JSON list of C-alpha atoms and ligand atoms in Angstrom, two decimals:
[
{"chain": "A", "resi": 21, "resn": "MET", "atom": "CA", "xyz": [0.00, 0.00, 0.00]},
{"chain": "A", "resi": 22, "resn": "LEU", "atom": "CA", "xyz": [1.45, 3.35, -1.04]},
{"chain": "A", "resi": 23, "resn": "GLU", "atom": "CA", "xyz": [0.93, 6.32, 1.24]},
{"chain": "A", "resi": 24, "resn": "VAL", "atom": "CA", "xyz": [0.42, 9.45, -0.83]},
{"chain": "A", "resi": 25, "resn": "GLY", "atom": "CA", "xyz": [0.43, 12.67, 1.17]},
{"chain": "A", "resi": 26, "resn": "ILE", "atom": "CA", "xyz": [-1.53, 15.72, 0.04]},
{"chain": "A", "resi": 27, "resn": "ALA", "atom": "CA", "xyz": [-1.00, 19.07, 1.73]},
{"chain": "A", "resi": 28, "resn": "MET", "atom": "CA", "xyz": [-4.53, 20.03, 2.78]},
{"chain": "A", "resi": 29, "resn": "LEU", "atom": "CA", "xyz": [-3.82, 23.69, 3.46]},
{"chain": "A", "resi": 30, "resn": "GLN", "atom": "CA", "xyz": [-5.92, 25.34, 0.78]},
{"chain": "A", "resi": 31, "resn": "GLY", "atom": "CA", "xyz": [-6.70, 25.13, -2.93]},
{"chain": "A", "resi": 32, "resn": "ALA", "atom": "CA", "xyz": [-7.35, 22.26, -5.38]},
{"chain": "A", "resi": 33, "resn": "ARG", "atom": "CA", "xyz": [-6.91, 19.36, -2.97]},
{"chain": "A", "resi": 34, "resn": "HIS", "atom": "CA", "xyz": [-9.90, 17.18, -3.74]},
{"chain": "A", "resi": 35, "resn": "GLU", "atom": "CA", "xyz": [-9.25, 17.22, -7.46]},
{"chain": "A", "resi": 36, "resn": "HIS", "atom": "CA", "xyz": [-5.76, 15.85, -6.79]},
{"chain": "A", "resi": 37, "resn": "ILE", "atom": "CA", "xyz": [-7.19, 13.13, -4.59]},
{"chain": "A", "resi": 38, "resn": "PHE", "atom": "CA", "xyz": [-9.54, 12.11, -7.39]},
{"chain": "A", "resi": 39, "resn": "SER", "atom": "CA", "xyz": [-6.70, 12.11, -9.94]},
{"chain": "A", "resi": 40, "resn": "ILE", "atom": "CA", "xyz": [-4.46, 10.02, -7.69]},
{"chain": "A", "resi": 41, "resn": "LYS", "atom": "CA", "xyz": [-7.23, 7.47, -7.26]},
{"chain": "A", "resi": 42, "resn": "GLU", "atom": "CA", "xyz": [-7.81, 7.32, -11.01]},
{"chain": "A", "resi": 43, "resn": "ALA", "atom": "CA", "xyz": [-4.07, 6.94, -11.68]},
{"chain": "A", "resi": 44, "resn": "ALA", "atom": "CA", "xyz": [-3.87, 4.17, -9.05]},
{"chain": "A", "resi": 45, "resn": "ARG", "atom": "CA", "xyz": [-6.79, 2.38, -10.65]},
{"chain": "A", "resi": 46, "resn": "LYS", "atom": "CA", "xyz": [-5.11, 2.61, -14.04]},
{"chain": "A", "resi": 47, "resn": "LEU", "atom": "CA", "xyz": [-1.80, 1.29, -12.69]},
{"chain": "A", "resi": 48, "resn": "ASN", "atom": "CA", "xyz": [-3.63, -1.30, -10.62]},
{"chain": "A", "resi": 49, "resn": "ILE", "atom": "CA", "xyz": [-1.95, -0.37, -7.35]},
{"chain": "A", "resi": 50, "resn": "ASN", "atom": "CA", "xyz": [-3.29, 0.23, -3.87]},
{"chain": "A", "resi": 51, "resn": "VAL", "atom": "CA", "xyz": [-2.97, 3.74, -2.57]},
{"chain": "A", "resi": 52, "resn": "ASN", "atom": "CA", "xyz": [-3.90, 5.32, 0.71]},
{"chain": "A", "resi": 53, "resn": "ILE", "atom": "CA", "xyz": [-4.40, 9.06, 0.46]},
{"chain": "A", "resi": 54, "resn": "ARG", "atom": "CA", "xyz": [-2.97, 10.77, 3.52]},
{"chain": "A", "resi": 55, "resn": "GLU", "atom": "CA", "xyz": [-4.52, 14.18, 4.09]},
{"chain": "A", "resi": 56, "resn": "LEU", "atom": "CA", "xyz": [-1.75, 16.24, 5.63]},
{"chain": "A", "resi": 57, "resn": "ARG", "atom": "CA", "xyz": [-2.88, 18.91, 8.09]},
{"chain": "A", "resi": 58, "resn": "LYS", "atom": "CA", "xyz": [-0.36, 18.64, 10.90]},
{"chain": "A", "resi": 59, "resn": "SER", "atom": "CA", "xyz": [3.33, 17.84, 11.00]},
{"chain": "A", "resi": 60, "resn": "LYS", "atom": "CA", "xyz": [2.63, 14.52, 12.67]},
{"chain": "A", "resi": 61, "resn": "ASP", "atom": "CA", "xyz": [0.59, 13.40, 9.63]},
{"chain": "A", "resi": 62, "resn": "ILE", "atom": "CA", "xyz": [3.69, 13.32, 7.45]},
{"chain": "A", "resi": 63, "resn": "HIS", "atom": "CA", "xyz": [5.53, 10.33, 8.86]},
{"chain": "A", "resi": 64, "resn": "GLY", "atom": "CA", "xyz": [5.75, 7.39, 6.44]},
{"chain": "A", "resi": 65, "resn": "ILE", "atom": "CA", "xyz": [4.50, 9.03, 3.25]},
{"chain": "A", "resi": 66, "resn": "ASP", "atom": "CA", "xyz": [5.90, 7.69, -0.05]},
{"chain": "A", "resi": 67, "resn": "ALA", "atom": "CA", "xyz": [4.99, 10.69, -2.23]},
{"chain": "A", "resi": 68, "resn": "LEU", "atom": "CA", "xyz": [3.73, 14.21, -1.81]},
{"chain": "A", "resi": 69, "resn": "VAL", "atom": "CA", "xyz": [1.33, 16.49, -3.68]},
{"chain": "A", "resi": 70, "resn": "LEU", "atom": "CA", "xyz": [1.50, 20.26, -3.22]},
{"chain": "A", "resi": 71, "resn": "PRO", "atom": "CA", "xyz": [-1.74, 21.52, -4.78]},
{"chain": "A", "resi": 72, "resn": "GLY", "atom": "CA", "xyz": [-2.46, 24.82, -6.48]},
{"chain": "A", "resi": 73, "resn": "GLY", "atom": "CA", "xyz": [-4.38, 27.60, -4.80]},
{"chain": "A", "resi": 74, "resn": "GLU", "atom": "CA", "xyz": [-2.94, 30.73, -3.26]},
{"chain": "A", "resi": 75, "resn": "SER", "atom": "CA", "xyz": [0.60, 30.33, -2.04]},
{"chain": "A", "resi": 76, "resn": "THR", "atom": "CA", "xyz": [0.23, 33.21, 0.43]},
{"chain": "A", "resi": 77, "resn": "ALA", "atom": "CA", "xyz": [-2.98, 31.72, 1.87]},
{"chain": "A", "resi": 78, "resn": "MET", "atom": "CA", "xyz": [-1.18, 28.38, 2.20]},
{"chain": "A", "resi": 79, "resn": "LYS", "atom": "CA", "xyz": [1.63, 29.94, 4.20]},
{"chain": "A", "resi": 80, "resn": "ILE", "atom": "CA", "xyz": [-0.90, 31.55, 6.54]},
{"chain": "A", "resi": 81, "resn": "ALA", "atom": "CA", "xyz": [-2.91, 28.31, 6.85]},
{"chain": "A", "resi": 82, "resn": "SER", "atom": "CA", "xyz": [0.29, 26.46, 7.71]},
{"chain": "A", "resi": 83, "resn": "LYS", "atom": "CA", "xyz": [1.40, 28.84, 10.45]},
{"chain": "A", "resi": 84, "resn": "ASN", "atom": "CA", "xyz": [-0.31, 27.23, 13.41]},
{"chain": "A", "resi": 85, "resn": "GLU", "atom": "CA", "xyz": [0.72, 23.72, 12.63]},
{"chain": "A", "resi": 86, "resn": "ASP", "atom": "CA", "xyz": [3.96, 24.44, 10.83]},
{"chain": "A", "resi": 87, "resn": "LEU", "atom": "CA", "xyz": [3.03, 21.84, 8.23]},
{"chain": "A", "resi": 88, "resn": "LEU", "atom": "CA", "xyz": [4.96, 23.50, 5.40]},
{"chain": "A", "resi": 89, "resn": "ASN", "atom": "CA", "xyz": [8.21, 23.75, 7.35]},
{"chain": "A", "resi": 90, "resn": "SER", "atom": "CA", "xyz": [8.01, 20.07, 8.19]},
{"chain": "A", "resi": 91, "resn": "LEU", "atom": "CA", "xyz": [7.35, 19.26, 4.54]},
{"chain": "A", "resi": 92, "resn": "TRP", "atom": "CA", "xyz": [10.38, 21.29, 3.42]},
{"chain": "A", "resi": 93, "resn": "GLU", "atom": "CA", "xyz": [12.48, 19.29, 5.82]},
{"chain": "A", "resi": 94, "resn": "VAL", "atom": "CA", "xyz": [11.24, 15.97, 4.48]},
{"chain": "A", "resi": 95, "resn": "ILE", "atom": "CA", "xyz": [11.78, 17.07, 0.87]},
{"chain": "A", "resi": 96, "resn": "SER", "atom": "CA", "xyz": [15.31, 18.32, 1.65]},
{"chain": "A", "resi": 97, "resn": "ASN", "atom": "CA", "xyz": [16.33, 15.27, 3.62]},
{"chain": "A", "resi": 98, "resn": "SER", "atom": "CA", "xyz": [14.94, 12.50, 1.43]},
{"chain": "A", "resi": 99, "resn": "ASN", "atom": "CA", "xyz": [14.43, 11.66, -2.20]},
{"chain": "A", "resi": 100, "resn": "ILE", "atom": "CA", "xyz": [10.66, 11.62, -1.86]},
{"chain": "A", "resi": 101, "resn": "PRO", "atom": "CA", "xyz": [8.83, 12.28, -5.14]},
{"chain": "A", "resi": 102, "resn": "VAL", "atom": "CA", "xyz": [6.88, 15.55, -5.15]},
{"chain": "A", "resi": 103, "resn": "LEU", "atom": "CA", "xyz": [4.28, 16.91, -7.54]},
{"chain": "A", "resi": 104, "resn": "GLY", "atom": "CA", "xyz": [3.80, 20.65, -7.10]},
{"chain": "A", "resi": 105, "resn": "THR", "atom": "CA", "xyz": [1.16, 22.35, -9.23]},
{"chain": "A", "resi": 106, "resn": "CYS", "atom": "CA", "xyz": [0.83, 26.09, -9.66]},
{"chain": "A", "resi": 107, "resn": "ALA", "atom": "CA", "xyz": [0.99, 27.52, -6.12]},
{"chain": "A", "resi": 108, "resn": "GLY", "atom": "CA", "xyz": [2.73, 24.26, -5.17]},
{"chain": "A", "resi": 109, "resn": "ALA", "atom": "CA", "xyz": [5.35, 24.97, -7.85]},
{"chain": "A", "resi": 110, "resn": "ILE", "atom": "CA", "xyz": [5.73, 28.51, -6.49]},
{"chain": "A", "resi": 111, "resn": "LEU", "atom": "CA", "xyz": [6.43, 27.19, -3.00]},
{"chain": "A", "resi": 112, "resn": "LEU", "atom": "CA", "xyz": [9.01, 24.66, -4.27]},
{"chain": "A", "resi": 113, "resn": "SER", "atom": "CA", "xyz": [10.85, 27.42, -6.09]},
{"chain": "A", "resi": 114, "resn": "GLN", "atom": "CA", "xyz": [10.61, 29.97, -3.26]},
{"chain": "A", "resi": 115, "resn": "GLN", "atom": "CA", "xyz": [12.05, 27.39, -0.88]},
{"chain": "A", "resi": 116, "resn": "GLY", "atom": "CA", "xyz": [14.95, 26.69, -3.22]},
{"chain": "A", "resi": 117, "resn": "LEU", "atom": "CA", "xyz": [13.82, 23.06, -3.49]},
{"chain": "A", "resi": 118, "resn": "ILE", "atom": "CA", "xyz": [13.93, 23.46, -7.26]},
{"chain": "A", "resi": 119, "resn": "SER", "atom": "CA", "xyz": [16.53, 25.70, -8.83]},
{"chain": "A", "resi": 120, "resn": "THR", "atom": "CA", "xyz": [14.22, 27.20, -11.47]},
{"chain": "A", "resi": 121, "resn": "PRO", "atom": "CA", "xyz": [13.08, 30.72, -10.56]},
{"chain": "A", "resi": 122, "resn": "ILE", "atom": "CA", "xyz": [9.35, 31.47, -10.79]},
{"chain": "A", "resi": 123, "resn": "VAL", "atom": "CA", "xyz": [7.28, 34.66, -10.92]},
{"chain": "A", "resi": 124, "resn": "ARG", "atom": "CA", "xyz": [3.79, 34.68, -9.40]},
{"chain": "A", "resi": 125, "resn": "ASN", "atom": "CA", "xyz": [0.71, 35.85, -11.32]},
{"chain": "A", "resi": 126, "resn": "ALA", "atom": "CA", "xyz": [2.92, 36.59, -14.30]},
{"chain": "A", "resi": 127, "resn": "PHE", "atom": "CA", "xyz": [0.39, 36.31, -17.13]},
{"chain": "A", "resi": 128, "resn": "GLY", "atom": "CA", "xyz": [-1.29, 39.58, -18.14]},
{"chain": "A", "resi": 129, "resn": "ARG", "atom": "CA", "xyz": [-4.85, 40.25, -17.03]},
{"chain": "A", "resi": 130, "resn": "GLN", "atom": "CA", "xyz": [-6.58, 38.96, -20.14]},
{"chain": "A", "resi": 131, "resn": "LYS", "atom": "CA", "xyz": [-4.71, 35.71, -19.94]},
{"chain": "A", "resi": 132, "resn": "GLU", "atom": "CA", "xyz": [-4.88, 35.31, -16.18]},
{"chain": "A", "resi": 133, "resn": "SER", "atom": "CA", "xyz": [-6.77, 32.09, -16.68]},
{"chain": "A", "resi": 134, "resn": "PHE", "atom": "CA", "xyz": [-6.85, 30.14, -19.93]},
{"chain": "A", "resi": 135, "resn": "GLN", "atom": "CA", "xyz": [-6.67, 26.71, -21.47]},
{"chain": "A", "resi": 136, "resn": "SER", "atom": "CA", "xyz": [-4.34, 25.69, -24.21]},
{"chain": "A", "resi": 137, "resn": "LYS", "atom": "CA", "xyz": [-2.82, 22.61, -25.66]},
{"chain": "A", "resi": 138, "resn": "ILE", "atom": "CA", "xyz": [0.70, 22.28, -24.39]},
{"chain": "A", "resi": 139, "resn": "ARG", "atom": "CA", "xyz": [3.53, 19.90, -25.25]},
{"chain": "A", "resi": 140, "resn": "ILE", "atom": "CA", "xyz": [5.03, 17.49, -22.77]},
{"chain": "A", "resi": 141, "resn": "ASP", "atom": "CA", "xyz": [7.90, 15.06, -23.08]},
{"chain": "A", "resi": 142, "resn": "TYR", "atom": "CA", "xyz": [6.89, 12.81, -20.23]},
{"chain": "A", "resi": 143, "resn": "PRO", "atom": "CA", "xyz": [6.67, 9.88, -20.64]},
{"chain": "A", "resi": 144, "resn": "HIS", "atom": "CA", "xyz": [7.19, 10.73, -24.31]},
{"chain": "A", "resi": 145, "resn": "ASP", "atom": "CA", "xyz": [6.53, 13.61, -26.68]},
{"chain": "A", "resi": 146, "resn": "ASP", "atom": "CA", "xyz": [2.82, 14.39, -26.67]},
{"chain": "A", "resi": 147, "resn": "ASP", "atom": "CA", "xyz": [0.12, 17.01, -26.19]},
{"chain": "A", "resi": 148, "resn": "PHE", "atom": "CA", "xyz": [-1.49, 17.72, -22.86]},
{"chain": "A", "resi": 149, "resn": "PRO", "atom": "CA", "xyz": [-4.51, 19.88, -21.98]},
{"chain": "A", "resi": 150, "resn": "GLY", "atom": "CA", "xyz": [-2.94, 22.86, -20.16]},
{"chain": "A", "resi": 151, "resn": "VAL", "atom": "CA", "xyz": [-5.22, 24.61, -17.66]},
{"chain": "A", "resi": 152, "resn": "PHE", "atom": "CA", "xyz": [-3.67, 27.83, -16.36]},
{"chain": "A", "resi": 153, "resn": "ILE", "atom": "CA", "xyz": [-5.29, 29.73, -13.48]},
{"chain": "A", "resi": 154, "resn": "ARG", "atom": "CA", "xyz": [-3.58, 32.95, -12.45]},
{"chain": "A", "resi": 155, "resn": "ALA", "atom": "CA", "xyz": [-0.51, 30.96, -13.25]},
{"chain": "A", "resi": 156, "resn": "PRO", "atom": "CA", "xyz": [3.08, 31.72, -12.37]},
{"chain": "A", "resi": 157, "resn": "ARG", "atom": "CA", "xyz": [5.80, 31.65, -15.03]},
{"chain": "A", "resi": 158, "resn": "PHE", "atom": "CA", "xyz": [9.31, 30.29, -15.27]},
{"chain": "A", "resi": 159, "resn": "LEU", "atom": "CA", "xyz": [10.47, 33.45, -17.02]},
{"chain": "A", "resi": 160, "resn": "GLU", "atom": "CA", "xyz": [14.08, 32.35, -17.30]},
{"chain": "A", "resi": 161, "resn": "GLY", "atom": "CA", "xyz": [13.27, 28.89, -18.63]},
{"chain": "A", "resi": 162, "resn": "SER", "atom": "CA", "xyz": [14.87, 25.90, -16.96]},
{"chain": "A", "resi": 163, "resn": "LYS", "atom": "CA", "xyz": [17.67, 23.42, -17.45]},
{"chain": "A", "resi": 164, "resn": "ASN", "atom": "CA", "xyz": [15.16, 20.65, -16.78]},
{"chain": "A", "resi": 165, "resn": "PRO", "atom": "CA", "xyz": [12.04, 21.35, -18.83]},
{"chain": "A", "resi": 166, "resn": "ILE", "atom": "CA", "xyz": [9.34, 18.73, -19.39]},
{"chain": "A", "resi": 167, "resn": "ALA", "atom": "CA", "xyz": [6.41, 20.87, -20.58]},
{"chain": "A", "resi": 168, "resn": "TRP", "atom": "CA", "xyz": [6.04, 23.83, -22.96]},
{"chain": "A", "resi": 169, "resn": "PHE", "atom": "CA", "xyz": [3.34, 26.33, -23.84]},
{"chain": "A", "resi": 170, "resn": "GLY", "atom": "CA", "xyz": [4.64, 27.40, -27.24]},
{"chain": "A", "resi": 171, "resn": "GLU", "atom": "CA", "xyz": [8.30, 28.09, -26.55]},
{"chain": "A", "resi": 172, "resn": "GLU", "atom": "CA", "xyz": [7.78, 28.77, -22.88]},
{"chain": "A", "resi": 173, "resn": "VAL", "atom": "CA", "xyz": [8.68, 26.25, -20.21]},
{"chain": "A", "resi": 174, "resn": "VAL", "atom": "CA", "xyz": [5.63, 25.45, -18.03]},
{"chain": "A", "resi": 175, "resn": "GLY", "atom": "CA", "xyz": [6.85, 22.30, -16.30]},
{"chain": "A", "resi": 176, "resn": "VAL", "atom": "CA", "xyz": [10.18, 21.19, -14.85]},
{"chain": "A", "resi": 177, "resn": "LEU", "atom": "CA", "xyz": [11.50, 17.99, -13.37]},
{"chain": "A", "resi": 178, "resn": "GLU", "atom": "CA", "xyz": [14.45, 18.36, -11.03]},
{"chain": "A", "resi": 179, "resn": "GLY", "atom": "CA", "xyz": [15.43, 15.00, -9.62]},
{"chain": "A", "resi": 180, "resn": "LYS", "atom": "CA", "xyz": [12.20, 13.66, -8.14]},
{"chain": "A", "resi": 181, "resn": "LYS", "atom": "CA", "xyz": [10.58, 17.07, -7.87]},
{"chain": "A", "resi": 182, "resn": "MET", "atom": "CA", "xyz": [8.10, 17.99, -10.55]},
{"chain": "A", "resi": 183, "resn": "ALA", "atom": "CA", "xyz": [6.80, 21.56, -10.68]},
{"chain": "A", "resi": 184, "resn": "LEU", "atom": "CA", "xyz": [4.01, 22.46, -13.11]},
{"chain": "A", "resi": 185, "resn": "THR", "atom": "CA", "xyz": [2.52, 25.93, -13.59]},
{"chain": "A", "resi": 186, "resn": "PHE", "atom": "CA", "xyz": [-0.70, 24.37, -14.91]},
{"chain": "A", "resi": 187, "resn": "HIS", "atom": "CA", "xyz": [-3.34, 22.12, -13.32]},
{"chain": "A", "resi": 188, "resn": "PRO", "atom": "CA", "xyz": [-3.32, 18.48, -14.50]},
{"chain": "A", "resi": 189, "resn": "GLU", "atom": "CA", "xyz": [-5.74, 17.66, -11.66]},
{"chain": "A", "resi": 190, "resn": "LEU", "atom": "CA", "xyz": [-8.44, 19.68, -13.45]},
{"chain": "A", "resi": 191, "resn": "THR", "atom": "CA", "xyz": [-8.26, 17.41, -16.50]},
{"chain": "A", "resi": 192, "resn": "ASN", "atom": "CA", "xyz": [-9.03, 13.74, -17.00]},
{"chain": "A", "resi": 193, "resn": "ASP", "atom": "CA", "xyz": [-5.47, 13.05, -18.07]},
{"chain": "A", "resi": 194, "resn": "TYR", "atom": "CA", "xyz": [-3.67, 11.38, -15.18]},
{"chain": "A", "resi": 195, "resn": "ARG", "atom": "CA", "xyz": [-0.18, 10.93, -16.62]},
{"chain": "A", "resi": 196, "resn": "PHE", "atom": "CA", "xyz": [1.51, 13.24, -14.13]},
{"chain": "A", "resi": 197, "resn": "HIS", "atom": "CA", "xyz": [-0.20, 11.52, -11.22]},
{"chain": "A", "resi": 198, "resn": "GLU", "atom": "CA", "xyz": [0.88, 8.18, -12.67]},
{"chain": "A", "resi": 199, "resn": "TRP", "atom": "CA", "xyz": [4.44, 9.51, -12.71]},
{"chain": "A", "resi": 200, "resn": "LEU", "atom": "CA", "xyz": [4.12, 10.32, -9.01]},
{"chain": "A", "resi": 201, "resn": "LEU", "atom": "CA", "xyz": [2.82, 6.85, -8.16]},
{"chain": "A", "resi": 202, "resn": "ASN", "atom": "CA", "xyz": [5.53, 5.09, -10.18]},
{"chain": "A", "resi": 203, "resn": "GLU", "atom": "CA", "xyz": [8.15, 7.16, -8.39]},
{"chain": "A", "resi": 204, "resn": "ALA", "atom": "CA", "xyz": [6.50, 6.41, -5.05]},
{"chain": "A", "resi": 205, "resn": "ILE", "atom": "CA", "xyz": [6.84, 2.67, -5.72]},
{"chain": "A", "resi": 206, "resn": "GLU", "atom": "CA", "xyz": [10.55, 3.17, -6.33]},
{"chain": "A", "resi": 207, "resn": "PHE", "atom": "CA", "xyz": [10.93, 5.40, -3.27]},
{"chain": "A", "resi": 208, "resn": "LYS", "atom": "CA", "xyz": [9.20, 2.86, -1.05]},
{"chain": "A", "resi": 209, "resn": "SER", "atom": "CA", "xyz": [11.42, 0.04, -2.27]},
{"chain": "A", "resi": 210, "resn": "GLN", "atom": "CA", "xyz": [14.65, 1.87, -1.39]},
{"chain": "B", "resi": 318, "resn": "LIG", "atom": "N1", "xyz": [-1.81, 32.92, -8.14]},
{"chain": "B", "resi": 318, "resn": "LIG", "atom": "C1", "xyz": [-1.53, 31.87, -7.21]},
{"chain": "B", "resi": 318, "resn": "LIG", "atom": "C2", "xyz": [-0.35, 32.21, -6.29]},
{"chain": "B", "resi": 318, "resn": "LIG", "atom": "O1", "xyz": [0.29, 33.17, -6.51]},
{"chain": "B", "resi": 318, "resn": "LIG", "atom": "C3", "xyz": [-1.27, 30.57, -7.91]},
{"chain": "B", "resi": 318, "resn": "LIG", "atom": "C4", "xyz": [-2.47, 30.21, -8.73]},
{"chain": "B", "resi": 318, "resn": "LIG", "atom": "C5", "xyz": [-2.83, 28.75, -8.68]},
{"chain": "B", "resi": 318, "resn": "LIG", "atom": "O2", "xyz": [-2.30, 27.96, -7.90]},
{"chain": "B", "resi": 318, "resn": "LIG", "atom": "N2", "xyz": [-3.78, 28.40, -9.48]},
{"chain": "B", "resi": 318, "resn": "LIG", "atom": "O3", "xyz": [-0.08, 31.51, -5.36]}
]
């Protein structure tokens, strides 16, 4: 049984839970979703999802329980696979857990939220439905891109940390969640 932790601070949490369950069904593996609210909930997780939402609201929501600080420690001290989407990607970058710089709310007003076909190269070259909601941008690109909106990098994979500026959990394409589960299997077997 894989233990997949989801930071339940704020934002698109339930959509990620649904996507993880669908990915698990597709891969035919047993997954327990661990809803992380307090530091003590973290122990023993095999993978982590940092959902989108509002990164500032997440920091405030985390203050009492210090959940985020405990998560940063786990990510720094282990090779646990992490999927950070949108605000989750912002937090990973702000914490220096990925080396790619990110700028919040960096699309102009008219394009604050939009959908567009994007290109991914995980697990191989293909299209993906990109859903962008007041999305951040990797304005300087990245050495480790895995997703592009036109020429622009919108997803990076640094080691076992995947940061996406779009929302795969709002689509019925579960490939990124399948990546997380496959990595979790490897992590658990180490
Ligand atoms: N605008 C949000 C932030 O700055 C991110 C948007 C999202 O997660 N959909 O945190």
